[in-house]
Tab-separated table of C-alpha atoms in Angstrom:
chain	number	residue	atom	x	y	z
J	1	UNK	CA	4.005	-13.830	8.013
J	2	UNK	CA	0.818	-12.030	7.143
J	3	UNK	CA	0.831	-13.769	3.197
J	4	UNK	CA	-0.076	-17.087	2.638
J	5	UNK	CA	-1.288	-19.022	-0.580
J	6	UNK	CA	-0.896	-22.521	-2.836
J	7	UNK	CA	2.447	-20.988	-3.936
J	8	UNK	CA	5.392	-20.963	-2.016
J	9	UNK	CA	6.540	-17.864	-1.098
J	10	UNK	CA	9.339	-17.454	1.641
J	11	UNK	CA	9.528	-13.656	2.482
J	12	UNK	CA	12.652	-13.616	4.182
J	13	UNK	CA	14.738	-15.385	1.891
J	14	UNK	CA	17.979	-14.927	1.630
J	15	UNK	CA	19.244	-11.524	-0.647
J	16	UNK	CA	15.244	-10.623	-1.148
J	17	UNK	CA	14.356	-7.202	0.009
J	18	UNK	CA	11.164	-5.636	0.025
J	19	UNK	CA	10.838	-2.455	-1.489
J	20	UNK	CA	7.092	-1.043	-1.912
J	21	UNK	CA	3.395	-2.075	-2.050
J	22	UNK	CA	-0.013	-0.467	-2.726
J	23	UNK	CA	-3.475	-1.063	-4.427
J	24	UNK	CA	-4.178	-1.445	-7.939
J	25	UNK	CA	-7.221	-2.427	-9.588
J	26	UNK	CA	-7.469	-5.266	-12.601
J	27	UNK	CA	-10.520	-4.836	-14.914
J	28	UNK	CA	-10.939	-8.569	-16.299
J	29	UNK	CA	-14.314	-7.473	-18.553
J	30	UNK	CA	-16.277	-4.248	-19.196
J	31	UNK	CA	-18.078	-5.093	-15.585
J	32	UNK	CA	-15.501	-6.844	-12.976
J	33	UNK	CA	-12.443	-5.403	-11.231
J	34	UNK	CA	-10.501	-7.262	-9.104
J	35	UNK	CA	-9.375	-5.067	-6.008
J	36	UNK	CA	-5.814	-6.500	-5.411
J	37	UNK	CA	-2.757	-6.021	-2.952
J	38	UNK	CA	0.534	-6.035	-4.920
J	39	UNK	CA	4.102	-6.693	-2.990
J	40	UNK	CA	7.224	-5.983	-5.052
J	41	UNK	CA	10.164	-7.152	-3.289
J	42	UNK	CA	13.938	-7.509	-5.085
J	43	UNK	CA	13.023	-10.022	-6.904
J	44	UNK	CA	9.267	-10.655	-7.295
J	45	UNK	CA	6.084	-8.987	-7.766
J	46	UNK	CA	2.948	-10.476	-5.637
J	47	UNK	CA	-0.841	-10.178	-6.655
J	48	UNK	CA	-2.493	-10.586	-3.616
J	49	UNK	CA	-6.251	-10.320	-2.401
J	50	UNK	CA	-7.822	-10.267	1.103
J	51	UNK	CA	-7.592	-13.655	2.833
J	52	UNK	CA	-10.474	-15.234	4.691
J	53	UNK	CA	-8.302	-17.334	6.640
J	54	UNK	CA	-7.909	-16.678	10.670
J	55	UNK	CA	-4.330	-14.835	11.386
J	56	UNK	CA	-3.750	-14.303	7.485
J	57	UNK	CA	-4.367	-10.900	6.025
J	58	UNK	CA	-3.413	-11.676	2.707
J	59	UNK	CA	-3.946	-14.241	-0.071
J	60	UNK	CA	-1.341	-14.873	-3.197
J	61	UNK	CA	-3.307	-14.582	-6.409
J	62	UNK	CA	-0.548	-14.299	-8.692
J	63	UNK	CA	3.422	-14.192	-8.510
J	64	UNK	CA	5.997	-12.670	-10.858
J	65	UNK	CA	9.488	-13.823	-10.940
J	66	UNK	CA	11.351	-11.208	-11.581
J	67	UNK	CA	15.192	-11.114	-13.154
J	68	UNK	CA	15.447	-7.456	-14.321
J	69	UNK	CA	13.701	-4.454	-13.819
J	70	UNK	CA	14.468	-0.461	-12.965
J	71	UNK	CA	12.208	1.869	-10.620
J	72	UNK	CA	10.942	4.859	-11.279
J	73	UNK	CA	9.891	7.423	-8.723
């Protein structure tokens, strides 16, 4: 388990699947961008950053429950 955070988030729960990540960038103001990590597995998206804790490389920032949703390649 490389993801930690204050939110609970058990990656191998049962019937979740992961299914892609990758980079985005959030502008919160004319002069700031967040860099974040995002995780979208079956049935969540995750915002994460880089952690500064020992053994953790990443940080929840954000999570999205998600119910519905269709991919597009």
């Amino acid at each position: 388990n490389k993801i930690s955070g204050t939110k609970k988030f058990n990656l191998t729960s049962t019937g979740r699947s992961f299914i892609i990540e990758g980079r985005a960038s959030i502008s919160k103001n004319k002069m700031r961008h967040d860099q974040l990590h995002l995780f979208l597995f079956s049935d969540s998206l995750l915002f994460t950053e880089r952690s500064i804790k020992p053994g953790k490389k990443y940080s929840i920032k954000y999570m999205l429950t998600i119910t519905e949703y269709t991919v597009l390649e």
